JSON list of C-alpha atoms in Angstrom, two decimals:
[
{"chain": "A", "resi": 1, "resn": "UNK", "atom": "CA", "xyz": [0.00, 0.00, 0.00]},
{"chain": "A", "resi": 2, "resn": "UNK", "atom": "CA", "xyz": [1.15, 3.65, -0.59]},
{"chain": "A", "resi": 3, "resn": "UNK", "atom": "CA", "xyz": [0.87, 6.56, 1.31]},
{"chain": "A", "resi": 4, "resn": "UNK", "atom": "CA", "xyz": [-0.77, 9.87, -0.88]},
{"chain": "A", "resi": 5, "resn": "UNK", "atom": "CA", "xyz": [1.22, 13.19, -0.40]},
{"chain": "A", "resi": 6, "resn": "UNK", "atom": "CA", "xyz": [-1.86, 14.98, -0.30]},
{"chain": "A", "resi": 7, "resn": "UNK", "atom": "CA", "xyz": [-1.66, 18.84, -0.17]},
{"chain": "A", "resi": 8, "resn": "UNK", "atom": "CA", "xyz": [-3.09, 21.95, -0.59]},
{"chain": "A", "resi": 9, "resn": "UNK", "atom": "CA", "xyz": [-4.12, 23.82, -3.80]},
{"chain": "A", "resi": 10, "resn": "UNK", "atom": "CA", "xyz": [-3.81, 27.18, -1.75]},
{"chain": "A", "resi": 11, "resn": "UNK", "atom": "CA", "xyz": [-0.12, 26.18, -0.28]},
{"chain": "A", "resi": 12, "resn": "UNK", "atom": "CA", "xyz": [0.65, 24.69, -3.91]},
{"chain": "A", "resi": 13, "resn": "UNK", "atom": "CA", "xyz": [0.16, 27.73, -5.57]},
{"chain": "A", "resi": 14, "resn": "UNK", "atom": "CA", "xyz": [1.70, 30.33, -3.19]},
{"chain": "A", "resi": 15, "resn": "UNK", "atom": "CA", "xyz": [4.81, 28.00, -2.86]},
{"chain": "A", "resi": 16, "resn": "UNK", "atom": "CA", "xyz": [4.98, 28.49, -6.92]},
{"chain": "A", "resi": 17, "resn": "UNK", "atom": "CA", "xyz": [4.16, 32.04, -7.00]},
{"chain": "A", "resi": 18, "resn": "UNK", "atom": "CA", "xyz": [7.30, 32.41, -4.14]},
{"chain": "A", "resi": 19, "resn": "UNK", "atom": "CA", "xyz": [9.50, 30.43, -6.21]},
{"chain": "A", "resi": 20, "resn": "UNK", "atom": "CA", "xyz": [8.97, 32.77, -9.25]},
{"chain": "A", "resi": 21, "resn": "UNK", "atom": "CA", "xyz": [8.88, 35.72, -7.27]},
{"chain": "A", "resi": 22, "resn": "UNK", "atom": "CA", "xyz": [5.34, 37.15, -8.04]},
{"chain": "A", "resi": 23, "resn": "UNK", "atom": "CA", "xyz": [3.98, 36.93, -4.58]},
{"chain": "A", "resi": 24, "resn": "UNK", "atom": "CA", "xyz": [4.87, 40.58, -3.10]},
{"chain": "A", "resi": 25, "resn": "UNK", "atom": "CA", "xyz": [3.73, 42.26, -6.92]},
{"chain": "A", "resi": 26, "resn": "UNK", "atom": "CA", "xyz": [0.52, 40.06, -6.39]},
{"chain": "A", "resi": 27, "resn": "UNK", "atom": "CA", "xyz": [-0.34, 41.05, -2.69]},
{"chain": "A", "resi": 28, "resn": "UNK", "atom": "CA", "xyz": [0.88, 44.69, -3.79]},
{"chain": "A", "resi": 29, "resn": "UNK", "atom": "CA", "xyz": [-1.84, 44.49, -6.72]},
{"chain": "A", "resi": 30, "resn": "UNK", "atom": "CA", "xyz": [-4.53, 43.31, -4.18]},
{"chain": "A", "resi": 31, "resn": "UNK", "atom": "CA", "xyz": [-3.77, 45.91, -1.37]},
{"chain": "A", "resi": 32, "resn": "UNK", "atom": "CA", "xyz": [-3.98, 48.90, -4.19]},
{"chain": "A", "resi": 33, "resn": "UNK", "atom": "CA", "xyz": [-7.20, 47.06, -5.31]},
{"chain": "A", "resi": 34, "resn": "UNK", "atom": "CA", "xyz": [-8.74, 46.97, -1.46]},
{"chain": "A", "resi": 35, "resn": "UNK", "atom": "CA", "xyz": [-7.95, 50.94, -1.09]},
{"chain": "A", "resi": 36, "resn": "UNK", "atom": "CA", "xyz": [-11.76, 51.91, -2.56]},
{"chain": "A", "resi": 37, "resn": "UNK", "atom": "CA", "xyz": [-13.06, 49.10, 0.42]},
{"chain": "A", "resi": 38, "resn": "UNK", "atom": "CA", "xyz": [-10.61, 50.18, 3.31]},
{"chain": "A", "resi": 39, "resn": "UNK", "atom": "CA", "xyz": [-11.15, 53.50, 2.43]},
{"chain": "A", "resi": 40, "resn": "UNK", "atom": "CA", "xyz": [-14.81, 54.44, 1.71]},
{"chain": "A", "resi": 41, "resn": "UNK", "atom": "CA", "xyz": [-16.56, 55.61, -1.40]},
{"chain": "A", "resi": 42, "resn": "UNK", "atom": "CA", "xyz": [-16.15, 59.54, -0.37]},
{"chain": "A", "resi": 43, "resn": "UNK", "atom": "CA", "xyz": [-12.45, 59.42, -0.08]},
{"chain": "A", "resi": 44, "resn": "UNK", "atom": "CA", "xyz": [-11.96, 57.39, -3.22]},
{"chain": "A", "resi": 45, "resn": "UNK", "atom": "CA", "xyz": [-13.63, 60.01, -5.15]},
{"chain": "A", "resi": 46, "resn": "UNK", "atom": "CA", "xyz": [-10.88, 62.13, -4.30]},
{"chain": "A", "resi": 47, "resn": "UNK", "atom": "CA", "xyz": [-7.87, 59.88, -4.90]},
{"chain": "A", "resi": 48, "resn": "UNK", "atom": "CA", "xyz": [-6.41, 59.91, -8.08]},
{"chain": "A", "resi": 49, "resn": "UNK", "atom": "CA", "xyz": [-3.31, 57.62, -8.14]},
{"chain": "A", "resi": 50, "resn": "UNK", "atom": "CA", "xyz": [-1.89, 54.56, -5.75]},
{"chain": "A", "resi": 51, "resn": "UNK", "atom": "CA", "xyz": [1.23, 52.96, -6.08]},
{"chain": "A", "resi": 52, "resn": "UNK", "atom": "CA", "xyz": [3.51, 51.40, -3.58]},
{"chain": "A", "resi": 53, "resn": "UNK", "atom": "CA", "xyz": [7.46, 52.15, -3.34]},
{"chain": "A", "resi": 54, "resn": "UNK", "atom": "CA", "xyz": [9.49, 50.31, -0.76]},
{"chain": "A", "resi": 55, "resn": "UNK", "atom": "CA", "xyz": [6.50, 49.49, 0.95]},
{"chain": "A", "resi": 56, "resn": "UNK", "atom": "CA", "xyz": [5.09, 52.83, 1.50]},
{"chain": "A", "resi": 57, "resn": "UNK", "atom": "CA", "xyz": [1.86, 53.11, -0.24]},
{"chain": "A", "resi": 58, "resn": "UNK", "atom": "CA", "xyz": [1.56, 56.59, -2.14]},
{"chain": "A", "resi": 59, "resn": "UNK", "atom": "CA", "xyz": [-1.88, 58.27, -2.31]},
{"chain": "A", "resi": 60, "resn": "UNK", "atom": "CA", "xyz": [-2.35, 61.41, -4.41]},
{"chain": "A", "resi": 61, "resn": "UNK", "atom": "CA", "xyz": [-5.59, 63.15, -2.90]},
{"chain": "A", "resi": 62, "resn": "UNK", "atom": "CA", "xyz": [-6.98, 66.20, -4.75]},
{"chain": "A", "resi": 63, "resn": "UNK", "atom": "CA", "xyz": [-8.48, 67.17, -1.53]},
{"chain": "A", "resi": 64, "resn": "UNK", "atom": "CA", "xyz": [-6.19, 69.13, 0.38]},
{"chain": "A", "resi": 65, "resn": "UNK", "atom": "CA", "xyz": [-8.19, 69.22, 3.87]},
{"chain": "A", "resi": 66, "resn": "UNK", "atom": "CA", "xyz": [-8.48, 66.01, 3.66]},
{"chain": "A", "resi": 67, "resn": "UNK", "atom": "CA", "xyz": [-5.22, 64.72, 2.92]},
{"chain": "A", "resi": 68, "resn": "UNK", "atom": "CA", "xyz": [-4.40, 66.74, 6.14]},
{"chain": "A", "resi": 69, "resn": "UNK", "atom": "CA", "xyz": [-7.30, 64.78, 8.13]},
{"chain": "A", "resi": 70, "resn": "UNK", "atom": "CA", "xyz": [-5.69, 61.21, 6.49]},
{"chain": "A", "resi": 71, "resn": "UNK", "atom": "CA", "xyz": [-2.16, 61.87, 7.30]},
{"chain": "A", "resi": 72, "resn": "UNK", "atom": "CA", "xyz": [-3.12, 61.70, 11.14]},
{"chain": "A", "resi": 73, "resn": "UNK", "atom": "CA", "xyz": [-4.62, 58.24, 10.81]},
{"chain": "A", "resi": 74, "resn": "UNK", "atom": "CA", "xyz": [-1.67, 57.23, 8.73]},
{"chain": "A", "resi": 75, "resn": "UNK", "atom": "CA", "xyz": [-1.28, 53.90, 10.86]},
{"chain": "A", "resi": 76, "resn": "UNK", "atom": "CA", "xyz": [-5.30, 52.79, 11.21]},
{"chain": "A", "resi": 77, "resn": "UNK", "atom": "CA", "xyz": [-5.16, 52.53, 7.14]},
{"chain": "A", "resi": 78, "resn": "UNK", "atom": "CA", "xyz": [-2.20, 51.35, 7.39]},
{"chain": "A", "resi": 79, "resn": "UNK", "atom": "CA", "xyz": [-3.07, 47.99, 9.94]},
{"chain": "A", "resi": 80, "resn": "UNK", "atom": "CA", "xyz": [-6.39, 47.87, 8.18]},
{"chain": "A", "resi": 81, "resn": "UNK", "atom": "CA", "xyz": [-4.96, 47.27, 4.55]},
{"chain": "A", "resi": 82, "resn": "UNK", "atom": "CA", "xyz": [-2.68, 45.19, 5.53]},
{"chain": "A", "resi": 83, "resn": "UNK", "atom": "CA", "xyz": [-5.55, 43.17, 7.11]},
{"chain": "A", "resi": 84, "resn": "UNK", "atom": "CA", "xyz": [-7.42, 42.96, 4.08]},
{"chain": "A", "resi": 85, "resn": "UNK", "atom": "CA", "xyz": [-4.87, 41.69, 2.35]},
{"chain": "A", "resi": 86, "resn": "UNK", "atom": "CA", "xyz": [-3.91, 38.63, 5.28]},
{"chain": "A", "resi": 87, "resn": "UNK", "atom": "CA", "xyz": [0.09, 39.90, 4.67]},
{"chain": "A", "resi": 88, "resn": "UNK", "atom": "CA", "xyz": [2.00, 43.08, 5.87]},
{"chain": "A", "resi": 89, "resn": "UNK", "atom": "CA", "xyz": [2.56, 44.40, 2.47]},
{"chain": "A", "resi": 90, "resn": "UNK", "atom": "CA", "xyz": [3.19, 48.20, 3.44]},
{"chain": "A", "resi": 91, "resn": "UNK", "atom": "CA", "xyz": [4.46, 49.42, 6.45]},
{"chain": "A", "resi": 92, "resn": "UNK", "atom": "CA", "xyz": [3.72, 52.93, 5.71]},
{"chain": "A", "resi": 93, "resn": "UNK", "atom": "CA", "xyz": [1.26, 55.52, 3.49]},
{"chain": "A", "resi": 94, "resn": "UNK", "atom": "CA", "xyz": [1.85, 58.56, 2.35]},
{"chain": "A", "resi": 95, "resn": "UNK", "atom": "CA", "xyz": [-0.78, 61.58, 1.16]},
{"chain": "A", "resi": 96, "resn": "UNK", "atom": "CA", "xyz": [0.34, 63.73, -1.21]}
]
């Protein structure tokens, strides 16, 4: 009798996406994508661009009163993106 290796599609893939090194660009793409949920419809209609440089994600608001309001709860988006994604992806945000 033989014994099956049986494992995980979830720990399959992510073991293959490691190897090839698209796991952080993947996890970057989903915490960009979860801003609009984290975030609220009122300030996404005032962000215009979101990228992520040495894990700091940028935000450029068009709102300058609010950008000031954001900037002191820099670390609440910060956790709660970082939940939404499962993975500590940024460690900080910055309003421009």
């Amino acid at each position: 009798m033989f014994r099956r290796d049986v494992q995980n599609l979830k720990d399959l893939i992510l073991r293959n996406l490691r190897a090839q090194g698209l796991e952080t660009p993947l996890l970057q793409k989903r915490l960009v994508d979860s801003w609009q949920t984290v975030a609220g419809e009122v300030i996404t209609r005032y962000t215009q661009n979101l990228y992520i440089r040495n894990q700091t994600l940028y935000v450029h608001l068009t709102n300058p009163a609010l950008r000031a309001d954001l900037s002191m709860q820099r670390q609440e988006f910060v956790r709660k993106l970082n939940e939404h994604v499962g993975s500590q992806v940024i460690a900080d945000i910055r309003f421009n």
